[in-house]
Short mmCIF file of C-alpha atoms in Angstrom, two decimals:
data_model
loop_
_atom_site.label_atom_id
_atom_site.label_comp_id
_atom_site.label_asym_id
_atom_site.label_seq_id
_atom_site.Cartn_x
_atom_site.Cartn_y
_atom_site.Cartn_z
CA MET A 1 -12.83 -27.00 12.60
CA THR A 2 -13.29 -29.99 10.30
CA SER A 3 -10.14 -31.86 9.31
CA GLU A 4 -11.20 -31.91 5.66
CA ILE A 5 -9.84 -29.01 3.64
CA THR A 6 -10.10 -28.09 -0.03
CA LEU A 7 -7.15 -27.58 -2.36
CA PHE A 8 -8.19 -25.09 -5.05
CA VAL A 9 -5.77 -25.59 -7.94
CA ASN A 10 -4.92 -23.70 -11.11
CA PRO A 11 -2.78 -26.26 -12.99
CA THR A 12 -1.59 -23.67 -15.54
CA ALA A 13 -0.33 -21.03 -13.07
CA GLY A 14 3.29 -19.97 -13.44
CA ARG A 15 3.65 -21.79 -16.78
CA GLY A 16 2.64 -25.12 -15.28
CA ARG A 17 3.99 -24.66 -11.76
CA GLY A 18 0.46 -24.90 -10.36
CA ALA A 19 0.10 -28.55 -11.33
CA HIS A 20 3.51 -29.46 -9.90
CA ALA A 21 2.94 -27.43 -6.71
CA ALA A 22 -0.31 -29.14 -5.74
CA GLN A 23 1.34 -32.44 -4.83
CA PRO A 24 3.94 -31.25 -2.28
CA ALA A 25 1.41 -28.85 -0.75
CA ALA A 26 -1.15 -31.66 -0.41
CA SER A 27 1.50 -34.00 1.01
CA ALA A 28 2.43 -31.46 3.69
CA LEU A 29 -1.22 -30.99 4.64
CA ARG A 30 -1.90 -34.74 4.78
CA ALA A 31 1.23 -35.30 6.86
CA ALA A 32 -0.26 -32.87 9.39
CA GLY A 33 -3.40 -35.01 9.60
CA PHE A 34 -5.75 -33.22 7.22
CA LEU A 35 -8.02 -34.85 4.69
CA VAL A 36 -7.45 -33.06 1.40
CA ARG A 37 -9.77 -32.94 -1.56
CA THR A 38 -8.86 -31.12 -4.76
CA VAL A 39 -11.07 -28.75 -6.74
CA LEU A 40 -10.37 -27.98 -10.39
CA GLY A 41 -12.68 -26.42 -12.94
CA ALA A 42 -13.30 -26.44 -16.66
CA ASP A 43 -12.86 -22.66 -16.57
CA ALA A 44 -12.72 -19.84 -14.01
CA GLY A 45 -16.50 -19.72 -13.58
CA ASP A 46 -16.78 -23.45 -13.04
CA ALA A 47 -13.84 -23.45 -10.62
CA LEU A 48 -15.37 -20.61 -8.59
CA ALA A 49 -18.74 -22.39 -8.42
CA ARG A 50 -17.01 -25.50 -7.08
CA ALA A 51 -15.02 -23.47 -4.53
CA ARG A 52 -18.17 -21.73 -3.31
CA ALA A 53 -19.89 -25.09 -2.97
CA ALA A 54 -17.00 -26.39 -0.86
CA VAL A 55 -17.26 -23.35 1.43
CA ALA A 56 -21.04 -23.73 1.71
CA GLU A 57 -20.60 -27.41 2.61
CA GLY A 58 -18.34 -26.47 5.53
CA THR A 59 -14.80 -27.18 4.33
CA GLY A 60 -12.24 -26.47 7.05
CA ALA A 61 -10.22 -24.20 4.74
CA LEU A 62 -9.87 -23.25 1.09
CA VAL A 63 -6.23 -23.45 -0.01
CA ALA A 64 -5.55 -21.75 -3.35
CA VAL A 65 -2.61 -23.08 -5.39
CA GLY A 66 -1.53 -20.69 -8.13
CA GLY A 67 -0.80 -16.99 -8.57
CA ASP A 68 -2.64 -13.77 -7.89
CA GLY A 69 -5.40 -14.72 -10.32
CA MET A 70 -6.15 -17.87 -8.32
CA ALA A 71 -5.91 -15.96 -5.04
CA SER A 72 -8.41 -13.46 -6.44
CA LEU A 73 -10.78 -16.25 -7.47
CA ALA A 74 -10.51 -17.83 -4.02
CA LEU A 75 -11.31 -14.51 -2.36
CA GLN A 76 -14.64 -14.43 -4.20
CA ALA A 77 -15.50 -17.73 -2.48
CA VAL A 78 -14.37 -17.02 1.09
CA ALA A 79 -14.70 -13.24 1.59
CA GLY A 80 -17.31 -12.42 4.20
CA THR A 81 -17.27 -15.97 5.61
CA ARG A 82 -15.29 -17.47 8.46
CA THR A 83 -13.72 -20.12 6.22
CA PRO A 84 -9.93 -19.69 6.38
CA LEU A 85 -7.96 -19.02 3.20
CA GLY A 86 -4.55 -20.56 2.60
CA LEU A 87 -2.24 -19.54 -0.25
CA VAL A 88 0.33 -21.72 -2.00
CA ALA A 89 1.84 -19.00 -4.16
CA VAL A 90 3.46 -20.36 -7.32
CA GLY A 91 2.37 -17.87 -9.95
CA THR A 92 4.19 -15.04 -11.69
CA GLY A 93 3.35 -12.16 -9.36
CA ASN A 94 2.25 -13.56 -5.96
CA ASP A 95 1.69 -10.08 -4.54
CA PHE A 96 -1.05 -11.02 -2.06
CA ALA A 97 1.10 -13.79 -0.62
CA ARG A 98 4.04 -11.38 -0.32
CA ALA A 99 1.85 -8.86 1.50
CA LEU A 100 0.85 -11.58 3.96
CA GLY A 101 4.45 -12.70 4.54
CA LEU A 102 3.86 -16.16 3.07
CA PRO A 103 6.35 -18.42 1.25
CA VAL A 104 6.61 -17.81 -2.48
CA ARG A 105 7.33 -20.64 -4.97
CA ASP A 106 7.96 -23.12 -2.16
CA PRO A 107 4.78 -25.23 -2.07
CA ALA A 108 5.97 -27.69 0.58
CA ALA A 109 6.90 -24.84 2.97
CA ALA A 110 3.59 -23.10 2.23
CA GLY A 111 1.69 -26.33 2.92
CA ARG A 112 3.48 -26.83 6.25
CA GLN A 113 2.84 -23.23 7.30
CA ILE A 114 -0.85 -23.47 6.42
CA ALA A 115 -1.18 -26.75 8.31
CA ASP A 116 0.51 -25.28 11.39
CA ALA A 117 -1.70 -22.18 11.31
CA LEU A 118 -4.88 -24.24 10.96
CA LYS A 119 -3.97 -26.75 13.69
CA SER A 120 -2.99 -24.04 16.17
CA ALA A 121 -5.88 -21.73 15.16
CA ARG A 122 -3.26 -19.08 14.43
CA LEU A 123 -5.40 -17.25 11.91
CA ARG A 124 -5.41 -13.61 10.89
CA ASP A 125 -8.28 -11.38 9.79
CA VAL A 126 -7.30 -8.92 7.06
CA ASP A 127 -9.03 -6.21 5.08
CA LEU A 128 -10.17 -6.51 1.48
CA GLY A 129 -11.21 -4.04 -1.16
CA ARG A 130 -14.58 -4.38 -2.83
CA VAL A 131 -15.86 -2.91 -6.09
CA GLY A 132 -19.51 -3.78 -6.52
CA GLY A 133 -19.60 -7.52 -5.88
CA THR A 134 -15.91 -8.16 -6.61
CA TRP A 135 -13.31 -8.48 -3.85
CA PHE A 136 -9.60 -7.73 -4.15
CA GLY A 137 -6.62 -8.19 -1.88
CA THR A 138 -3.85 -6.07 -3.38
CA VAL A 139 -4.24 -3.06 -5.68
CA LEU A 140 -6.85 -1.51 -7.93
CA ALA A 141 -4.84 -0.09 -10.85
CA SER A 142 -5.99 2.59 -13.25
CA GLY A 143 -4.28 4.81 -15.79
CA PHE A 144 -1.00 4.14 -17.55
CA ASP A 145 -0.53 0.73 -15.92
CA SER A 146 -4.04 -0.44 -16.79
CA ARG A 147 -3.58 0.78 -20.38
CA VAL A 148 -0.45 -1.39 -20.56
CA ASN A 149 -2.53 -4.31 -19.29
CA ASP A 150 -5.22 -3.61 -21.90
CA ARG A 151 -2.68 -3.60 -24.73
CA GLY A 152 -0.81 -6.64 -23.43
CA ASN A 153 -4.03 -8.62 -23.14
CA ARG A 154 -4.81 -7.87 -26.79
CA MET A 155 -1.41 -9.09 -27.99
CA ARG A 156 -1.16 -12.71 -29.12
CA TRP A 157 2.63 -12.63 -29.34
CA PRO A 158 5.04 -12.89 -27.58
CA ALA A 159 4.11 -14.98 -24.54
CA GLY A 160 4.86 -14.22 -20.88
CA ARG A 161 6.12 -11.02 -19.34
CA PHE A 162 7.93 -9.82 -22.46
CA LYS A 163 4.52 -9.13 -23.99
CA TYR A 164 3.83 -6.54 -21.29
CA ASP A 165 7.29 -5.00 -21.69
CA LEU A 166 6.49 -4.42 -25.36
CA ALA A 167 3.05 -3.12 -24.44
CA MET A 168 4.65 -0.63 -22.06
CA LEU A 169 6.97 0.67 -24.79
CA ALA A 170 4.01 1.06 -27.14
CA GLU A 171 1.99 2.95 -24.52
CA LEU A 172 4.95 5.22 -23.78
CA ALA A 173 5.08 6.22 -27.43
CA SER A 174 1.56 7.67 -27.22
CA PHE A 175 1.65 8.58 -23.53
CA LYS A 176 -0.17 11.54 -22.02
CA PRO A 177 -1.68 12.07 -18.56
CA PHE A 178 -5.39 11.47 -18.00
CA PRO A 179 -7.93 13.87 -16.44
CA TYR A 180 -9.33 12.26 -13.27
CA ARG A 181 -12.05 13.14 -10.80
CA ILE A 182 -11.21 11.55 -7.42
CA THR A 183 -13.51 11.57 -4.40
CA LEU A 184 -12.26 10.28 -1.04
CA ASP A 185 -14.74 9.24 1.68
CA GLY A 186 -17.53 11.26 0.05
CA GLY A 187 -15.66 14.56 0.45
CA ASP A 188 -14.62 17.19 -2.06
CA VAL A 189 -13.97 16.13 -5.64
CA ARG A 190 -10.32 16.41 -6.68
CA GLU A 191 -9.84 17.13 -10.37
CA VAL A 192 -6.29 16.22 -11.39
CA GLU A 193 -4.19 15.32 -14.40
CA ALA A 194 -2.63 11.98 -13.47
CA THR A 195 -0.43 9.34 -15.02
CA LEU A 196 -2.07 6.71 -12.84
CA VAL A 197 -4.10 6.27 -9.68
CA ALA A 198 -3.56 3.11 -7.62
CA VAL A 199 -5.86 2.15 -4.75
CA GLY A 200 -3.91 -0.16 -2.46
CA ASN A 201 -5.25 -2.54 0.13
CA GLY A 202 -1.91 -4.34 -0.21
CA SER A 203 1.38 -2.70 -1.05
CA SER A 204 2.36 -4.14 -4.44
CA TYR A 205 1.24 -5.38 -7.82
CA GLY A 206 2.92 -6.78 -10.91
CA GLY A 207 5.24 -9.08 -9.00
CA GLY A 208 6.74 -6.73 -6.43
CA MET A 209 6.09 -3.20 -7.76
CA ARG A 210 5.49 -1.41 -4.45
CA ILE A 211 3.16 1.22 -5.84
CA CYS A 212 1.38 1.65 -2.46
CA ALA A 213 4.46 0.81 -0.39
CA ASP A 214 3.06 1.77 3.03
CA ALA A 215 -0.36 0.11 2.67
CA ASP A 216 -1.46 -1.90 5.71
CA LEU A 217 -3.78 -4.91 5.38
CA GLY A 218 -5.25 -4.29 8.83
CA ASP A 219 -5.88 -0.53 9.14
CA GLY A 220 -9.30 -0.35 7.46
CA LEU A 221 -8.02 2.15 4.89
CA PHE A 222 -6.68 2.19 1.35
CA ASP A 223 -3.46 3.93 0.43
CA VAL A 224 -4.27 5.90 -2.73
CA THR A 225 -1.15 6.67 -4.78
CA VAL A 226 -1.58 9.40 -7.38
CA VAL A 227 1.23 9.83 -9.89
CA GLY A 228 0.68 13.28 -11.38
CA ASP A 229 1.15 14.76 -14.83
CA CYS A 230 4.56 13.28 -15.62
CA SER A 231 6.43 13.71 -18.86
CA ARG A 232 7.76 10.56 -20.54
CA THR A 233 11.23 11.40 -19.23
CA THR A 234 10.01 11.83 -15.65
CA LEU A 235 7.97 8.63 -15.83
CA LEU A 236 11.01 6.67 -17.00
CA LYS A 237 13.00 8.09 -14.07
CA VAL A 238 10.29 7.41 -11.49
CA PHE A 239 9.30 3.94 -12.71
CA PRO A 240 12.37 1.97 -11.50
CA LYS A 241 11.90 3.40 -8.00
CA VAL A 242 8.55 1.61 -7.70
CA TYR A 243 10.30 -1.69 -6.92
CA ARG A 244 11.81 -0.18 -3.76
CA GLY A 245 8.86 2.04 -2.90
CA THR A 246 11.06 5.14 -3.03
CA HIS A 247 8.89 6.75 -5.73
CA LEU A 248 6.62 7.98 -2.94
CA GLY A 249 9.11 10.77 -2.21
CA HIS A 250 8.96 12.18 -5.73
CA PRO A 251 7.23 15.60 -6.01
CA LYS A 252 4.86 14.29 -8.70
CA VAL A 253 3.58 11.56 -6.35
CA THR A 254 0.98 12.08 -3.63
CA VAL A 255 -0.57 9.53 -1.25
CA HIS A 256 -3.98 9.76 0.40
CA ARG A 257 -5.73 7.40 2.83
CA ALA A 258 -9.42 6.67 2.64
CA ALA A 259 -11.94 3.89 3.19
CA ARG A 260 -13.99 4.75 0.10
CA VAL A 261 -12.55 5.93 -3.21
CA GLU A 262 -14.49 7.02 -6.30
CA LEU A 263 -12.54 7.26 -9.56
CA VAL A 264 -13.85 8.88 -12.72
CA ALA A 265 -11.88 9.07 -15.98
CA ASP A 266 -12.70 8.48 -19.63
CA GLY A 267 -11.23 5.57 -21.55
CA ILE A 268 -9.64 3.87 -18.53
CA THR A 269 -10.18 0.27 -17.40
CA GLY A 270 -9.76 -0.61 -13.74
CA TYR A 271 -7.82 -3.76 -12.82
CA ALA A 272 -7.79 -5.34 -9.35
CA ASP A 273 -5.40 -8.16 -8.42
CA GLY A 274 -4.45 -8.09 -12.12
CA GLU A 275 -7.99 -8.91 -13.25
CA PRO A 276 -10.14 -6.47 -15.27
CA LEU A 277 -13.01 -4.88 -13.35
CA GLY A 278 -14.42 -2.77 -16.17
CA PRO A 279 -14.26 0.87 -17.24
CA LEU A 280 -14.20 3.79 -14.84
CA PRO A 281 -16.14 5.25 -13.07
CA LEU A 282 -15.59 2.76 -10.24
CA THR A 283 -16.06 2.99 -6.49
CA ALA A 284 -13.87 0.93 -4.15
CA GLU A 285 -14.62 0.30 -0.48
CA CYS A 286 -12.19 -1.05 2.11
CA VAL A 287 -13.94 -3.73 4.17
CA PRO A 288 -12.19 -4.38 7.51
CA ALA A 289 -11.44 -7.99 8.51
CA ALA A 290 -13.21 -9.33 5.42
CA VAL A 291 -11.24 -12.56 5.15
CA ARG A 292 -9.55 -14.95 7.58
CA VAL A 293 -6.16 -16.15 6.36
CA ALA A 294 -3.76 -18.87 7.48
CA ALA A 295 -0.82 -16.48 7.72
CA PRO A 296 1.56 -15.06 10.34
#
């Protein structure tokens, strides 16, 4: 493996933490003997084009510095290649890094761990989800949670997480379950009234909400969590349990495992790794060992 690696930086991640995190991460990598070049971009499309060019030119690794959005962008560049991915997780959610057991908001420690993994060839192949030509590492969200995302993204005030708290309250006020048609591995169509359907390659989204708590990045299958036709009261009781993963025991919650999931519902946008995919219907496939990561 070449000793030159590429630092893929989002300077605005985590309210500016991305810019500050790049330096200690780069210092740790250089101290381990790597040549480090940094890739920025004028926008997401430009940054992705530059990352893909670095991979095509044979960079020894692509190291993403930022949050889940930057990790998602990096996946589009390295998925399906043998170029290792490193994550310096300094964003708001960092769910993919958490799923991989990587340091969170400690860029120097993340840099040292990546350097050690690369030098010792201690790399790990993990599964990814794919919808059309888009790859994801954590969860495809649809239903109530994606409606909250839709509303929050339309709001210009306030900034940060509080915006999504307000969006959730607004969605609760008009809440009702959605009719879904769900097909797993090409089998029978399940027609259900559901609050949300989450397709998990990883276990969490939203900064530690363990919606698919038992998902395994190496089993070749999604965990599909279906939260049924809850009332507002039931949803408010179940929601706090998501952070511990104990919601899976609730009678309104069912979990399925499948390698291919087709979701059909009207008026619902799918989000993967927190990024909008587009309106349902969508079909997600779990692709085994789709990316090589510098992780334990």
